[in-house]
Amino acid sequence: MHIYKNQIKDFIKISLLTFVASFILSFIMHILIEDKASITDLFLTTTKIFFNILPLIFMKEKNFMFKDGPGKAISLILYYLLLVPYVNFSLHLEENRNIKYIFYFISFLNTALLITSHIILLKYVIVDFFKRKRQIVIQDIAIIITTYITIAISFGLIYTLMSLSSTNPVFNGISREMSDFYFYIKHIYFSFMTIATVGYGDIYPFTTLGQILVIIETLIGLILTNVILGLVIGSGILTNKK
């Protein structure tokens, strides 16, 4: 308990320092790039930067809240997929093109952390399973289902970034004229239709990269549900009494 309290104190302390660093970075961005800095813009930019880089502290704290592994990976994924987009869409900040590029860069870094977290999860539910590095437990079912859902949302985020970084439409049925939140949800919707192999045909990718990602996402979904989840349930974990 004493160690846990020290972790919380360290987390709060570093979080405050991170907020100060975010404010300084926000001030520099607005002064050097826009040559102006209103209090409102400074606060909004600081908040966006802070919430985007906060998980770096969370990752630094060993076994903070969750033991290192699937629990921390799932928490990080859900943070980036749910809280960060909500914060970014809620803060109506009028940014010039150069500042937007900086946030695009931060978003790509966040995506890299998402991919890393998914690699941890996939190693746990696939590689470790086939190499028999651990015993199958009933919690594996929940982890596999959570992995399936978070992968679908993650691909939706990647599709969103593809659309944002392109001057031409990337997906049929998704327009930049939509509101930011609806724009994001449409990509999430397409991703879930893809991983579930439903494919209504209302949305489909124009680019080769988009088509390749759709193939990868479909294969991952099939492996998780048809192979891994089937083997876990088929192992008798639900009927074994110990």
Tab-separated table of C-alpha atoms in Angstrom:
chain	number	residue	atom	x	y	z
A	1	MET	CA	0.000	0.000	0.000
A	2	HIS	CA	2.871	2.354	0.822
A	3	ILE	CA	4.454	1.686	-2.577
A	4	TYR	CA	1.113	2.278	-4.294
A	5	LYS	CA	0.718	5.672	-2.551
A	6	ASN	CA	4.229	6.659	-3.615
A	7	GLN	CA	3.347	5.760	-7.211
A	8	ILE	CA	0.280	8.003	-7.075
A	9	LYS	CA	2.318	10.876	-5.622
A	10	ASP	CA	4.990	10.475	-8.313
A	11	PHE	CA	2.307	10.270	-10.998
A	12	ILE	CA	0.641	13.498	-9.807
A	13	LYS	CA	3.979	15.277	-9.517
A	14	ILE	CA	5.117	14.298	-13.011
A	15	SER	CA	1.649	15.079	-14.411
A	16	LEU	CA	1.899	18.639	-13.072
A	17	LEU	CA	5.340	19.018	-14.609
A	18	THR	CA	3.961	17.673	-17.879
A	19	PHE	CA	1.154	20.235	-17.820
A	20	VAL	CA	3.705	23.022	-17.317
A	21	ALA	CA	5.795	21.636	-20.187
A	22	SER	CA	2.648	21.452	-22.338
A	23	PHE	CA	1.888	25.099	-21.577
A	24	ILE	CA	5.429	26.168	-22.510
A	25	LEU	CA	5.258	24.174	-25.749
A	26	SER	CA	1.842	25.661	-26.494
A	27	PHE	CA	3.170	29.186	-25.895
A	28	ILE	CA	6.155	28.598	-28.181
A	29	MET	CA	3.933	27.125	-30.910
A	30	HIS	CA	1.569	30.095	-30.944
A	31	ILE	CA	4.280	32.765	-30.668
A	32	LEU	CA	6.654	31.323	-33.271
A	33	ILE	CA	4.063	30.000	-35.711
A	34	GLU	CA	1.058	32.315	-35.340
A	35	ASP	CA	2.828	35.321	-33.789
A	36	LYS	CA	-0.057	35.640	-31.331
A	37	ALA	CA	-1.280	33.879	-28.222
A	38	SER	CA	-4.674	34.497	-26.649
A	39	ILE	CA	-5.373	33.028	-23.221
A	40	THR	CA	-8.127	30.802	-24.637
A	41	ASP	CA	-5.975	29.382	-27.435
A	42	LEU	CA	-3.082	28.803	-25.027
A	43	PHE	CA	-5.321	26.902	-22.611
A	44	LEU	CA	-6.961	24.783	-25.318
A	45	THR	CA	-3.673	23.902	-26.995
A	46	THR	CA	-2.069	23.124	-23.628
A	47	THR	CA	-4.955	20.805	-22.751
A	48	LYS	CA	-4.760	18.972	-26.073
A	49	ILE	CA	-1.004	18.475	-25.781
A	50	PHE	CA	-1.258	17.370	-22.154
A	51	PHE	CA	-3.861	14.666	-22.761
A	52	ASN	CA	-2.015	13.434	-25.842
A	53	ILE	CA	1.317	12.909	-24.054
A	54	LEU	CA	-0.001	11.909	-20.595
A	55	PRO	CA	0.120	8.144	-21.373
A	56	LEU	CA	3.903	8.422	-21.662
A	57	ILE	CA	3.906	8.979	-17.891
A	58	PHE	CA	1.459	6.144	-17.412
A	59	MET	CA	3.799	3.804	-19.308
A	60	LYS	CA	6.798	5.007	-17.319
A	61	GLU	CA	5.265	4.059	-13.956
A	62	LYS	CA	5.901	0.332	-13.585
A	63	ASN	CA	2.829	-1.669	-12.493
A	64	PHE	CA	0.860	1.559	-11.854
A	65	MET	CA	-2.815	0.544	-11.396
A	66	PHE	CA	-2.268	-2.532	-13.590
A	67	LYS	CA	0.561	-5.028	-13.823
A	68	ASP	CA	2.677	-4.570	-16.923
A	69	GLY	CA	1.156	-6.563	-19.756
A	70	PRO	CA	-2.375	-6.983	-21.172
A	71	GLY	CA	-4.068	-4.840	-18.500
A	72	LYS	CA	-1.836	-1.825	-19.108
A	73	ALA	CA	-1.978	-2.306	-22.891
A	74	ILE	CA	-5.798	-2.394	-22.906
A	75	SER	CA	-5.978	0.697	-20.652
A	76	LEU	CA	-3.601	2.614	-22.928
A	77	ILE	CA	-5.558	1.617	-26.025
A	78	LEU	CA	-8.911	2.650	-24.569
A	79	TYR	CA	-7.411	5.946	-23.375
A	80	TYR	CA	-6.185	6.811	-26.865
A	81	LEU	CA	-9.300	5.577	-28.626
A	82	LEU	CA	-11.959	7.088	-26.364
A	83	LEU	CA	-10.654	9.951	-24.214
A	84	VAL	CA	-8.116	11.568	-26.562
A	85	PRO	CA	-10.485	11.829	-29.576
A	86	TYR	CA	-13.229	13.173	-27.288
A	87	VAL	CA	-10.870	15.850	-25.933
A	88	ASN	CA	-9.625	16.779	-29.394
A	89	PHE	CA	-13.121	16.984	-30.893
A	90	SER	CA	-14.550	18.856	-27.900
A	91	LEU	CA	-11.933	21.612	-27.916
A	92	HIS	CA	-12.931	23.827	-30.822
A	93	LEU	CA	-9.551	25.378	-31.456
A	94	GLU	CA	-9.026	27.443	-34.581
A	95	GLU	CA	-5.538	26.297	-35.584
A	96	ASN	CA	-3.598	27.410	-38.605
A	97	ARG	CA	-2.229	24.777	-40.965
A	98	ASN	CA	1.230	24.560	-39.376
A	99	ILE	CA	-0.121	23.940	-35.868
A	100	LYS	CA	-2.492	21.315	-37.257
A	101	TYR	CA	0.507	19.523	-38.761
A	102	ILE	CA	2.096	19.418	-35.303
A	103	PHE	CA	-1.014	17.766	-33.888
A	104	TYR	CA	-1.067	15.383	-36.839
A	105	PHE	CA	2.487	14.424	-35.908
A	106	ILE	CA	1.437	13.847	-32.284
A	107	SER	CA	-1.479	11.747	-33.545
A	108	PHE	CA	0.876	9.563	-35.555
A	109	LEU	CA	3.021	9.089	-32.434
A	110	ASN	CA	-0.118	8.075	-30.542
A	111	THR	CA	-0.909	5.619	-33.314
A	112	ALA	CA	2.570	4.123	-32.943
A	113	LEU	CA	1.879	3.572	-29.229
A	114	LEU	CA	-1.455	2.012	-30.147
A	115	ILE	CA	0.273	-0.405	-32.506
A	116	THR	CA	2.818	-1.273	-29.807
A	117	SER	CA	0.043	-1.947	-27.309
A	118	HIS	CA	-1.729	-4.177	-29.795
A	119	ILE	CA	1.480	-6.089	-30.427
A	120	ILE	CA	1.635	-6.769	-26.675
A	121	LEU	CA	-1.958	-7.988	-26.687
A	122	LEU	CA	-1.557	-10.097	-29.814
A	123	LYS	CA	1.605	-11.655	-28.398
A	124	TYR	CA	-0.326	-12.533	-25.253
A	125	VAL	CA	-3.370	-14.017	-26.984
A	126	ILE	CA	-1.650	-15.610	-30.009
A	127	VAL	CA	2.120	-16.130	-29.718
A	128	ASP	CA	2.203	-17.090	-26.050
A	129	PHE	CA	-0.823	-19.309	-26.586
A	130	PHE	CA	0.706	-21.331	-29.413
A	131	LYS	CA	4.124	-21.517	-27.759
A	132	ARG	CA	2.454	-22.752	-24.566
A	133	LYS	CA	4.231	-20.115	-22.458
A	134	ARG	CA	1.275	-19.905	-20.118
A	135	GLN	CA	-1.783	-21.819	-19.043
A	136	ILE	CA	-5.151	-20.934	-20.531
A	137	VAL	CA	-7.386	-19.154	-18.043
A	138	ILE	CA	-10.989	-18.018	-18.321
A	139	GLN	CA	-9.870	-14.351	-18.389
A	140	ASP	CA	-8.395	-15.059	-21.837
A	141	ILE	CA	-11.898	-14.960	-23.322
A	142	ALA	CA	-12.441	-11.387	-22.101
A	143	ILE	CA	-8.958	-10.339	-23.258
A	144	ILE	CA	-9.539	-11.792	-26.741
A	145	ILE	CA	-12.919	-10.053	-27.089
A	146	THR	CA	-11.435	-6.774	-25.814
A	147	THR	CA	-8.533	-7.134	-28.241
A	148	TYR	CA	-11.007	-7.671	-31.088
A	149	ILE	CA	-12.947	-4.521	-30.179
A	150	THR	CA	-9.894	-2.321	-29.612
A	151	ILE	CA	-8.307	-3.444	-32.877
A	152	ALA	CA	-11.485	-2.436	-34.734
A	153	ILE	CA	-11.459	1.005	-33.099
A	154	SER	CA	-7.705	1.363	-33.721
A	155	PHE	CA	-8.080	0.657	-37.426
A	156	GLY	CA	-10.896	3.209	-37.441
A	157	LEU	CA	-8.466	5.762	-36.011
A	158	ILE	CA	-5.847	4.849	-38.619
A	159	TYR	CA	-8.444	5.255	-41.386
A	160	THR	CA	-9.376	8.643	-39.904
A	161	LEU	CA	-5.745	9.789	-39.943
A	162	MET	CA	-5.444	8.644	-43.556
A	163	SER	CA	-8.425	10.781	-44.517
A	164	LEU	CA	-7.153	13.782	-42.548
A	165	SER	CA	-3.682	13.618	-44.097
A	166	SER	CA	-4.946	13.397	-47.686
A	167	THR	CA	-6.247	16.213	-49.849
A	168	ASN	CA	-8.345	13.738	-51.856
A	169	PRO	CA	-11.147	11.487	-50.561
A	170	VAL	CA	-9.757	8.214	-49.210
A	171	PHE	CA	-13.058	6.408	-48.614
A	172	ASN	CA	-16.264	6.445	-50.576
A	173	GLY	CA	-19.147	7.624	-48.427
A	174	ILE	CA	-17.025	9.730	-46.046
A	175	SER	CA	-16.751	13.469	-46.659
A	176	ARG	CA	-14.584	16.084	-44.954
A	177	GLU	CA	-17.699	18.254	-44.807
A	178	MET	CA	-18.987	16.099	-41.922
A	179	SER	CA	-18.565	17.268	-38.348
A	180	ASP	CA	-15.342	16.087	-36.705
A	181	PHE	CA	-17.088	13.643	-34.383
A	182	TYR	CA	-19.320	12.158	-37.101
A	183	PHE	CA	-16.298	11.986	-39.410
A	184	TYR	CA	-14.467	9.875	-36.803
A	185	ILE	CA	-17.501	7.679	-36.070
A	186	LYS	CA	-17.980	6.901	-39.778
A	187	HIS	CA	-14.439	5.520	-39.945
A	188	ILE	CA	-15.050	3.497	-36.771
A	189	TYR	CA	-18.278	2.153	-38.287
A	190	PHE	CA	-16.453	1.119	-41.470
A	191	SER	CA	-13.745	-0.564	-39.404
A	192	PHE	CA	-16.251	-2.668	-37.433
A	193	MET	CA	-18.015	-3.674	-40.656
A	194	THR	CA	-14.623	-4.703	-42.033
A	195	ILE	CA	-13.369	-6.753	-39.088
A	196	ALA	CA	-16.781	-8.456	-38.831
A	197	THR	CA	-16.629	-9.206	-42.603
A	198	VAL	CA	-20.100	-7.696	-43.058
A	199	GLY	CA	-19.232	-5.265	-45.836
A	200	TYR	CA	-22.443	-3.415	-46.703
A	201	GLY	CA	-20.643	-1.593	-49.514
A	202	ASP	CA	-21.734	1.890	-48.437
A	203	ILE	CA	-18.121	2.726	-47.535
A	204	TYR	CA	-15.018	1.364	-49.245
A	205	PRO	CA	-11.402	2.547	-49.739
A	206	PHE	CA	-10.213	4.302	-52.883
A	207	THR	CA	-6.471	3.900	-52.244
A	208	THR	CA	-4.240	0.828	-52.443
A	209	LEU	CA	-2.971	1.431	-48.894
A	210	GLY	CA	-6.544	1.497	-47.635
A	211	GLN	CA	-7.314	-1.780	-49.390
A	212	ILE	CA	-4.216	-3.426	-47.903
A	213	LEU	CA	-5.177	-2.289	-44.395
A	214	VAL	CA	-8.683	-3.670	-44.908
A	215	ILE	CA	-7.196	-7.069	-45.824
A	216	ILE	CA	-4.926	-7.026	-42.751
A	217	GLU	CA	-7.773	-6.043	-40.426
A	218	THR	CA	-10.041	-8.762	-41.836
A	219	LEU	CA	-7.369	-11.433	-41.372
A	220	ILE	CA	-6.678	-10.342	-37.788
A	221	GLY	CA	-10.397	-10.465	-37.003
A	222	LEU	CA	-10.749	-13.955	-38.476
A	223	ILE	CA	-7.723	-15.246	-36.573
A	224	LEU	CA	-8.932	-13.830	-33.255
A	225	THR	CA	-12.509	-15.086	-33.503
A	226	ASN	CA	-12.327	-18.246	-35.602
A	227	VAL	CA	-8.969	-19.574	-34.442
A	228	ILE	CA	-7.854	-18.221	-31.070
A	229	LEU	CA	-11.241	-17.753	-29.413
A	230	GLY	CA	-12.375	-21.102	-30.804
A	231	LEU	CA	-9.323	-22.888	-29.422
A	232	VAL	CA	-9.659	-21.211	-26.011
A	233	ILE	CA	-13.334	-22.141	-25.671
A	234	GLY	CA	-12.654	-25.571	-27.140
A	235	SER	CA	-9.999	-26.208	-24.506
A	236	GLY	CA	-12.799	-26.822	-22.020
A	237	ILE	CA	-11.942	-23.832	-19.863
A	238	LEU	CA	-15.659	-23.083	-19.355
A	239	THR	CA	-16.507	-26.591	-18.173
A	240	ASN	CA	-13.400	-27.504	-16.213
A	241	LYS	CA	-13.952	-27.523	-12.457
A	242	LYS	CA	-10.907	-27.175	-10.276
